[in-house]
Short mmCIF file of C-alpha atoms and ligand atoms in Angstrom, two decimals:
data_model
loop_
_atom_site.label_atom_id
_atom_site.label_comp_id
_atom_site.label_asym_id
_atom_site.label_seq_id
_atom_site.Cartn_x
_atom_site.Cartn_y
_atom_site.Cartn_z
CA MET K 1276 17.17 -7.57 -15.00
CA GLY K 1277 18.06 -9.31 -18.26
CA GLY K 1278 21.65 -9.74 -17.12
CA SER K 1279 22.24 -6.02 -17.35
CA TYR K 1280 24.44 -4.33 -14.81
CA GLU K 1281 23.29 -1.24 -13.03
CA GLU K 1282 24.43 0.34 -9.86
CA CYS K 1283 21.71 0.58 -7.32
CA ARG K 1284 21.55 2.38 -4.03
CA SER K 1285 19.34 1.45 -1.14
CA LEU K 1286 18.64 4.13 1.44
CA ALA K 1287 18.15 2.57 4.83
CA CYS K 1288 18.99 -1.08 4.74
CA GLY K 1289 16.77 -2.38 7.53
CA TYR K 1290 14.42 -5.36 7.53
CA VAL K 1291 13.03 -4.88 4.02
CA GLY K 1292 15.96 -2.90 2.60
CA LEU K 1293 18.48 -5.59 3.48
CA GLU K 1294 16.40 -8.32 1.83
CA THR K 1295 15.90 -6.13 -1.24
CA GLY K 1296 19.64 -5.42 -1.45
CA ARG K 1297 20.50 -9.07 -0.95
CA ARG K 1298 18.30 -10.05 -3.89
CA LEU K 1299 19.73 -7.33 -6.11
CA VAL K 1300 23.29 -8.45 -5.35
CA ARG K 1301 22.26 -11.99 -6.29
CA GLU K 1302 20.91 -10.65 -9.60
CA GLY K 1303 24.25 -9.00 -10.42
CA HIS K 1304 23.71 -5.41 -9.31
CA GLU K 1305 26.22 -3.48 -7.32
CA VAL K 1306 24.38 -2.34 -4.23
CA TYR K 1307 25.16 0.32 -1.63
CA GLY K 1308 23.25 0.32 1.63
CA ILE K 1309 22.90 3.40 3.79
CA ARG K 1310 22.22 3.46 7.51
CA ARG K 1311 23.33 5.56 10.45
CA SER K 1312 25.02 2.63 12.15
CA LEU K 1313 27.26 -0.14 10.89
CA ASP K 1314 25.45 -3.44 10.43
CA PRO K 1315 27.64 -6.44 9.53
CA HIS K 1316 24.72 -8.06 7.67
CA LEU K 1317 25.18 -5.61 4.80
CA ALA K 1318 28.75 -6.60 3.93
CA ALA K 1319 27.95 -10.24 4.68
CA ASN K 1320 25.34 -10.05 1.90
CA GLY K 1321 27.59 -8.32 -0.62
CA ILE K 1322 26.16 -4.82 -0.01
CA HIS K 1323 28.62 -1.92 0.28
CA PRO K 1324 27.79 -0.20 3.56
CA ILE K 1325 27.62 3.58 3.70
CA ILE K 1326 27.22 5.27 7.07
CA GLY K 1327 25.15 8.42 6.83
CA ASP K 1328 22.04 10.23 7.99
CA ILE K 1329 19.67 11.06 5.15
CA THR K 1330 17.99 13.80 7.20
CA LYS K 1331 21.20 15.87 7.16
CA PRO K 1332 21.97 18.21 4.23
CA GLN K 1333 25.70 17.39 4.52
CA PHE K 1334 24.92 13.78 3.64
CA TRP K 1335 23.43 14.78 0.29
CA GLN K 1336 26.23 17.24 -0.46
CA GLN K 1337 28.85 14.48 -0.42
CA LEU K 1338 26.77 11.85 -2.25
CA ARG K 1339 28.09 10.84 -5.67
CA PRO K 1340 25.34 11.07 -8.30
CA GLU K 1341 26.16 7.81 -10.04
CA PHE K 1342 23.29 5.46 -9.49
CA GLY K 1343 20.74 3.69 -11.65
CA TRP K 1344 18.12 3.09 -9.00
CA ILE K 1345 17.56 4.58 -5.58
CA ILE K 1346 15.35 2.64 -3.20
CA ASN K 1347 14.27 4.37 -0.02
CA CYS K 1348 13.18 1.99 2.76
CA VAL K 1349 13.88 4.29 5.68
CA SER K 1350 11.63 3.96 8.70
CA SER K 1351 10.93 6.19 11.66
CA SER K 1352 12.32 3.51 14.02
CA ARG K 1353 9.08 3.82 16.05
CA GLY K 1354 9.55 7.59 16.36
CA ASN K 1355 6.90 10.26 16.81
CA ALA K 1356 5.54 12.80 14.33
CA ASP K 1357 8.69 14.94 14.60
CA VAL K 1358 10.82 11.96 13.58
CA TYR K 1359 8.42 11.15 10.75
CA ARG K 1360 8.73 14.70 9.46
CA GLU K 1361 12.54 14.47 9.42
CA VAL K 1362 12.96 10.96 8.12
CA TYR K 1363 10.21 10.85 5.52
CA LEU K 1364 9.35 14.39 4.45
CA ARG K 1365 12.59 16.30 4.96
CA ALA K 1366 14.86 13.52 3.67
CA ASN K 1367 12.72 13.20 0.54
CA GLN K 1368 12.81 16.96 0.03
CA PHE K 1369 16.62 16.82 0.20
CA LEU K 1370 16.63 13.94 -2.23
CA MET K 1371 14.36 15.78 -4.69
CA HIS K 1372 16.72 18.75 -4.50
CA TRP K 1373 19.74 16.48 -5.04
CA LEU K 1374 18.07 14.99 -8.09
CA ASN K 1375 18.06 18.42 -9.77
CA ASP K 1376 21.71 17.80 -10.66
CA THR K 1377 21.63 14.12 -11.43
CA GLU K 1378 19.76 11.57 -13.48
CA ILE K 1379 18.61 8.18 -12.29
CA ASP K 1380 16.41 5.52 -13.86
CA ARG K 1381 14.09 4.96 -10.90
CA TYR K 1382 13.45 6.19 -7.41
CA VAL K 1383 11.27 3.85 -5.36
CA TYR K 1384 9.99 5.03 -2.00
CA THR K 1385 8.21 2.81 0.53
CA SER K 1386 5.14 4.52 1.94
CA SER K 1387 2.42 2.85 3.99
CA THR K 1388 -1.19 1.78 3.64
CA SER K 1389 -1.76 3.72 6.88
CA VAL K 1390 -2.49 6.74 4.66
CA PHE K 1391 -5.99 5.25 4.44
CA GLY K 1392 -8.19 5.90 7.44
CA GLN K 1393 -11.30 4.03 6.30
CA ARG K 1394 -13.13 2.33 9.17
CA ASP K 1395 -15.95 0.58 7.33
CA GLY K 1396 -14.15 -2.55 6.09
CA SER K 1397 -14.33 -1.31 2.49
CA TRP K 1398 -11.83 -2.21 -0.22
CA VAL K 1399 -9.35 0.53 -1.05
CA ASP K 1400 -7.20 0.77 -4.15
CA GLU K 1401 -4.75 3.40 -5.40
CA SER K 1402 -7.60 5.65 -6.55
CA SER K 1403 -9.47 5.54 -3.23
CA GLN K 1404 -9.82 8.58 -1.07
CA ILE K 1405 -6.94 9.22 1.33
CA GLU K 1406 -8.20 9.78 4.86
CA PRO K 1407 -5.20 9.89 7.23
CA LEU K 1408 -6.35 9.60 10.84
CA THR K 1409 -3.11 10.45 12.63
CA ASP K 1410 -0.43 13.12 12.49
CA THR K 1411 2.11 10.53 11.35
CA ALA K 1412 -0.15 9.32 8.53
CA ARG K 1413 -0.68 12.94 7.45
CA ILE K 1414 3.11 13.35 7.14
CA LEU K 1415 3.26 10.23 4.96
CA VAL K 1416 0.59 11.77 2.73
CA GLU K 1417 2.54 15.04 2.55
CA THR K 1418 5.65 13.05 1.59
CA GLU K 1419 3.80 11.19 -1.16
CA GLN K 1420 2.49 14.51 -2.49
CA CYS K 1421 6.01 15.94 -2.53
CA LEU K 1422 7.19 13.00 -4.67
CA LEU K 1423 4.19 13.07 -7.02
CA GLU K 1424 4.76 16.78 -7.51
CA ALA K 1425 8.46 16.17 -8.28
CA ALA K 1426 7.48 13.48 -10.78
CA ARG K 1427 5.13 15.96 -12.48
CA THR K 1428 7.25 19.09 -12.45
CA GLN K 1429 10.87 17.85 -12.27
CA SER K 1430 10.45 14.61 -14.22
CA VAL K 1431 11.82 12.70 -11.24
CA PRO K 1432 11.20 8.99 -11.97
CA ALA K 1433 9.61 8.52 -8.55
CA VAL K 1434 7.47 5.46 -7.88
CA ILE K 1435 5.65 5.06 -4.58
CA VAL K 1436 4.89 1.66 -3.11
CA ARG K 1437 2.58 1.49 -0.13
CA LEU K 1438 3.37 -1.44 2.12
CA SER K 1439 0.90 -3.01 4.52
CA GLY K 1440 1.94 -4.63 7.84
CA ILE K 1441 5.29 -6.33 7.26
CA TYR K 1442 5.99 -9.74 8.73
CA GLY K 1443 8.47 -12.55 8.14
CA PRO K 1444 11.39 -14.17 9.93
CA ASP K 1445 11.63 -12.69 13.46
CA ARG K 1446 8.95 -10.10 12.65
CA GLY K 1447 5.20 -10.22 13.22
CA PHE K 1448 3.77 -8.38 16.19
CA LEU K 1449 0.49 -10.26 16.62
CA PHE K 1450 2.05 -13.62 15.82
CA GLN K 1451 4.70 -13.10 18.50
CA LYS K 1452 2.04 -11.96 20.99
CA PHE K 1453 0.03 -15.09 20.27
CA VAL K 1454 3.05 -17.38 20.66
CA SER K 1455 4.02 -15.77 23.97
CA GLY K 1456 0.45 -16.07 25.24
CA GLU K 1457 0.04 -12.30 25.54
CA ALA K 1458 -2.39 -11.76 22.66
CA ALA K 1459 -5.86 -10.35 23.22
CA LEU K 1460 -8.69 -9.87 20.76
CA ASP K 1461 -9.40 -6.18 20.23
CA GLU K 1462 -13.09 -5.93 21.05
CA THR K 1463 -14.90 -8.25 18.61
CA GLY K 1464 -11.79 -8.99 16.54
CA ASP K 1465 -13.70 -8.19 13.36
CA ARG K 1466 -11.38 -5.47 12.12
CA TYR K 1467 -9.46 -6.24 8.93
CA MET K 1468 -5.66 -6.30 8.90
CA ASN K 1469 -3.55 -6.16 5.76
CA MET K 1470 -0.17 -7.87 5.62
CA ILE K 1471 2.82 -8.47 3.40
CA HIS K 1472 5.65 -10.92 3.86
CA ARG K 1473 9.10 -9.33 3.85
CA ASP K 1474 10.20 -11.38 0.83
CA ASP K 1475 7.20 -10.30 -1.24
CA ALA K 1476 7.78 -6.69 -0.20
CA ALA K 1477 11.36 -6.98 -1.47
CA SER K 1478 10.34 -8.59 -4.76
CA GLY K 1479 7.60 -5.95 -5.20
CA ILE K 1480 10.09 -3.14 -4.68
CA ILE K 1481 12.38 -4.63 -7.32
CA SER K 1482 9.41 -5.04 -9.69
CA ALA K 1483 8.58 -1.37 -9.08
CA CYS K 1484 12.16 -0.44 -10.07
CA GLN K 1485 11.85 -2.49 -13.24
CA LYS K 1486 8.25 -1.87 -14.29
CA GLY K 1487 6.85 0.96 -12.17
CA THR K 1488 5.60 4.05 -13.99
CA PRO K 1489 6.99 7.31 -12.56
CA GLY K 1490 4.36 9.30 -10.72
CA GLN K 1491 2.35 6.17 -9.90
CA ILE K 1492 1.49 4.48 -6.61
CA TYR K 1493 1.26 0.72 -6.12
CA HIS K 1494 0.00 -1.27 -3.14
CA LEU K 1495 2.29 -4.04 -1.96
CA THR K 1496 0.07 -6.22 0.19
CA ASP K 1497 -0.96 -9.86 -0.04
CA ASN K 1498 -4.16 -11.28 -1.51
CA GLN K 1499 -6.03 -11.81 1.72
CA PRO K 1500 -6.90 -9.13 4.23
CA VAL K 1501 -7.77 -10.97 7.42
CA THR K 1502 -9.71 -10.14 10.54
CA GLN K 1503 -7.87 -10.42 13.82
CA ARG K 1504 -10.29 -13.15 14.91
CA GLU K 1505 -9.67 -15.21 11.76
CA PHE K 1506 -5.92 -14.79 12.18
CA PHE K 1507 -5.97 -16.00 15.78
CA GLU K 1508 -8.34 -18.85 14.90
CA PHE K 1509 -5.83 -19.99 12.28
CA LEU K 1510 -2.93 -19.86 14.76
CA SER K 1511 -5.02 -21.49 17.44
CA GLN K 1512 -5.82 -24.40 15.17
CA GLU K 1513 -2.31 -24.79 13.72
CA LEU K 1514 -0.54 -24.57 17.06
CA ASP K 1515 -3.26 -26.27 19.09
CA ARG K 1516 -3.49 -23.43 21.56
CA PRO K 1517 -6.53 -21.62 23.01
CA MET K 1518 -8.00 -18.53 21.41
CA PRO K 1519 -6.96 -15.29 23.13
CA GLU K 1520 -9.49 -13.64 25.39
CA SER K 1521 -11.45 -10.70 24.11
CA SER K 1522 -10.50 -7.36 25.56
CA GLN K 1523 -12.28 -4.04 25.49
CA SER K 1524 -9.00 -2.17 25.70
CA PRO K 1525 -6.38 -2.64 22.98
CA SER K 1526 -3.80 -5.32 23.74
CA SER K 1527 -0.91 -2.92 23.32
CA PRO K 1528 -0.31 0.79 23.02
CA LYS K 1529 -0.92 1.64 19.38
CA LYS K 1530 0.45 4.50 17.36
CA ARG K 1531 -1.90 3.71 14.50
CA ALA K 1532 -5.54 4.58 14.87
CA PRO K 1533 -7.77 1.52 14.43
CA THR K 1534 -8.58 1.54 10.75
CA HIS K 1535 -10.74 -1.14 9.19
CA LYS K 1536 -10.16 -1.54 5.47
CA ARG K 1537 -9.13 -4.10 2.89
CA VAL K 1538 -6.27 -3.02 0.66
CA SER K 1539 -6.28 -4.21 -2.94
CA ASN K 1540 -3.03 -5.30 -4.63
CA LYS K 1541 -4.61 -5.69 -8.10
CA LYS K 1542 -2.72 -2.82 -9.72
CA ALA K 1543 0.71 -4.03 -8.55
CA LEU K 1544 -0.01 -7.62 -9.63
CA GLU K 1545 -1.21 -6.52 -13.06
CA GLU K 1546 1.13 -3.65 -13.86
CA LEU K 1547 4.37 -4.63 -12.12
CA ASP K 1548 4.32 -8.29 -13.12
CA TRP K 1549 4.73 -8.99 -9.42
CA HIS K 1550 4.23 -12.54 -8.17
CA LEU K 1551 3.54 -13.37 -4.55
CA THR K 1552 5.45 -16.19 -2.89
CA TYR K 1553 3.15 -15.87 0.12
CA PRO K 1554 -0.37 -15.03 -1.14
CA SER K 1555 -1.70 -14.94 2.42
CA PHE K 1556 -0.72 -15.19 6.08
CA ARG K 1557 -1.37 -18.95 5.88
CA GLU K 1558 1.62 -19.57 3.61
CA GLY K 1559 3.62 -16.71 5.12
CA PHE K 1560 3.58 -17.98 8.70
CA ALA K 1561 3.91 -21.66 7.75
CA PRO K 1562 7.72 -21.78 8.29
CA GLU K 1563 7.47 -20.19 11.77
CA ILE K 1564 4.60 -22.51 12.71
CA ALA K 1565 6.54 -25.55 11.49
CA ALA K 1566 9.59 -24.45 13.52
CA ILE K 1567 7.50 -24.08 16.70
CA LEU K 1568 5.86 -27.48 16.21
CA LYS K 1569 9.23 -29.10 15.52
CA SER K 1570 10.86 -27.64 18.60
CA ALA K 1571 7.88 -28.78 20.71
CA ALA K 1572 8.21 -32.28 19.25
CA ASP K 1573 11.98 -32.29 19.87
CA MET K 1574 11.40 -31.46 23.54
CA GLU K 1575 8.98 -34.37 24.05
N1 NAP N 2124 6.83 -2.16 9.57
C1 NAP N 2124 5.69 -2.15 8.92
O1 NAP N 2124 4.79 -2.95 9.19
C2 NAP N 2124 5.50 -1.15 7.80
C3 NAP N 2124 4.21 -0.94 7.31
C4 NAP N 2124 4.06 -0.06 6.24
C5 NAP N 2124 5.15 0.58 5.70
N2 NAP N 2124 6.39 0.37 6.22
C6 NAP N 2124 7.54 1.05 5.60
O2 NAP N 2124 8.34 0.03 5.03
C7 NAP N 2124 9.69 0.48 4.97
C8 NAP N 2124 10.62 -0.59 5.46
O3 NAP N 2124 10.38 -0.84 6.83
P1 NAP N 2124 11.37 -1.76 7.68
O4 NAP N 2124 10.51 -2.50 8.62
O5 NAP N 2124 12.27 -2.49 6.76
O6 NAP N 2124 12.19 -0.66 8.48
P2 NAP N 2124 13.37 -0.93 9.55
O7 NAP N 2124 13.67 -2.37 9.70
O8 NAP N 2124 13.03 -0.13 10.76
O9 NAP N 2124 14.62 -0.30 8.82
C9 NAP N 2124 14.74 1.08 8.66
C10 NAP N 2124 16.19 1.41 8.41
O10 NAP N 2124 16.28 2.81 8.34
C11 NAP N 2124 17.55 3.19 8.83
N3 NAP N 2124 17.44 4.60 9.17
C12 NAP N 2124 16.59 5.17 10.04
N4 NAP N 2124 16.76 6.50 10.06
C13 NAP N 2124 17.75 6.77 9.17
C14 NAP N 2124 18.39 7.98 8.76
N5 NAP N 2124 18.02 9.16 9.25
N6 NAP N 2124 19.38 7.91 7.83
C15 NAP N 2124 19.75 6.71 7.33
N7 NAP N 2124 19.17 5.52 7.68
C16 NAP N 2124 18.19 5.56 8.60
C17 NAP N 2124 17.75 2.26 10.03
O11 NAP N 2124 19.11 2.00 10.30
P3 NAP N 2124 19.92 2.90 11.38
O12 NAP N 2124 19.07 2.94 12.60
O13 NAP N 2124 21.23 2.20 11.54
O14 NAP N 2124 20.07 4.23 10.73
C18 NAP N 2124 17.16 0.95 9.48
O15 NAP N 2124 18.13 0.20 8.83
C19 NAP N 2124 9.74 1.79 5.75
O16 NAP N 2124 9.67 2.85 4.82
C20 NAP N 2124 8.48 1.76 6.56
O17 NAP N 2124 8.02 3.05 6.83
C21 NAP N 2124 6.57 -0.47 7.26
#
């Protein structure tokens, strides 16, 4: 940031957006966080809360065009394809329209590595073929195309970051299943998963604001794709608990089709000057594991 002061706006201050905003406030930015409901964590972290719904045209009509960066971390809140269409595609279309009358330095949008549907365990990078397997992934692809088109034809400084499975404090679906004893290995457990710690996602988004090239896509994922089996073996060893049973049926209802791919972060590391605090799940889950072991020891 070089001590410079810029106003920044974060659309949708949820799990990742709040952490991103918190860091930007600490670096001296003035940050506004938008959500549909009031969350006291925003103000508590120095973020000016704005209540609004980015899928509504009225929201964009009353928005002041006075921002250096816009960071869009909205999620579908586990919604279906209709919600995806509203929250990702339509809201971005409104934003592109709004940007006709205003200038910003960067627009960073968080997409997902679920745009890749590869099932062969191959490595994928930003130039790999997109093969969305689900309706929701197809909407994410359509949204990315809308932004890339706007970068080409409208000179919108849009940068897309694709996040893999986010985990961190109080978040981590498979970890929580393992801890509660409800985890099950999906079939052989040999399918690769790709993950990113919340803090590294936030630092990657800020790096994309600072160093991202408009019209480019960057993968924000850690260094080590891991199979489900390897992940459970790690937890089993660290927490001294048995391995979950293998199950032919998935352990939980899944919205995502079972892809099997390893996502490369090479471009983001090289071009965004992005440094990982948690290069793999081993470092990333260490604080949660230590807390569980401590509380078990305290109870003895
Ligand atoms: N979770 C994953 O593993 C994963 C994987 C790949 C990519 N991603 C992407 O990563 C990004 C960050 O995810 P996250 O886990 O931080 O999301 P999150 O915790 O669910 O936060 C999303 C935020 O969006 C707000 N929001 C939802 N609809 C809105 C609307 N119409 N107008 C204004 N605000 C709205 C929600 O607040 P209100 O409900 O108060 O409005 C919430 O604060 C998302 O773009 C997500 O798609 C996530």
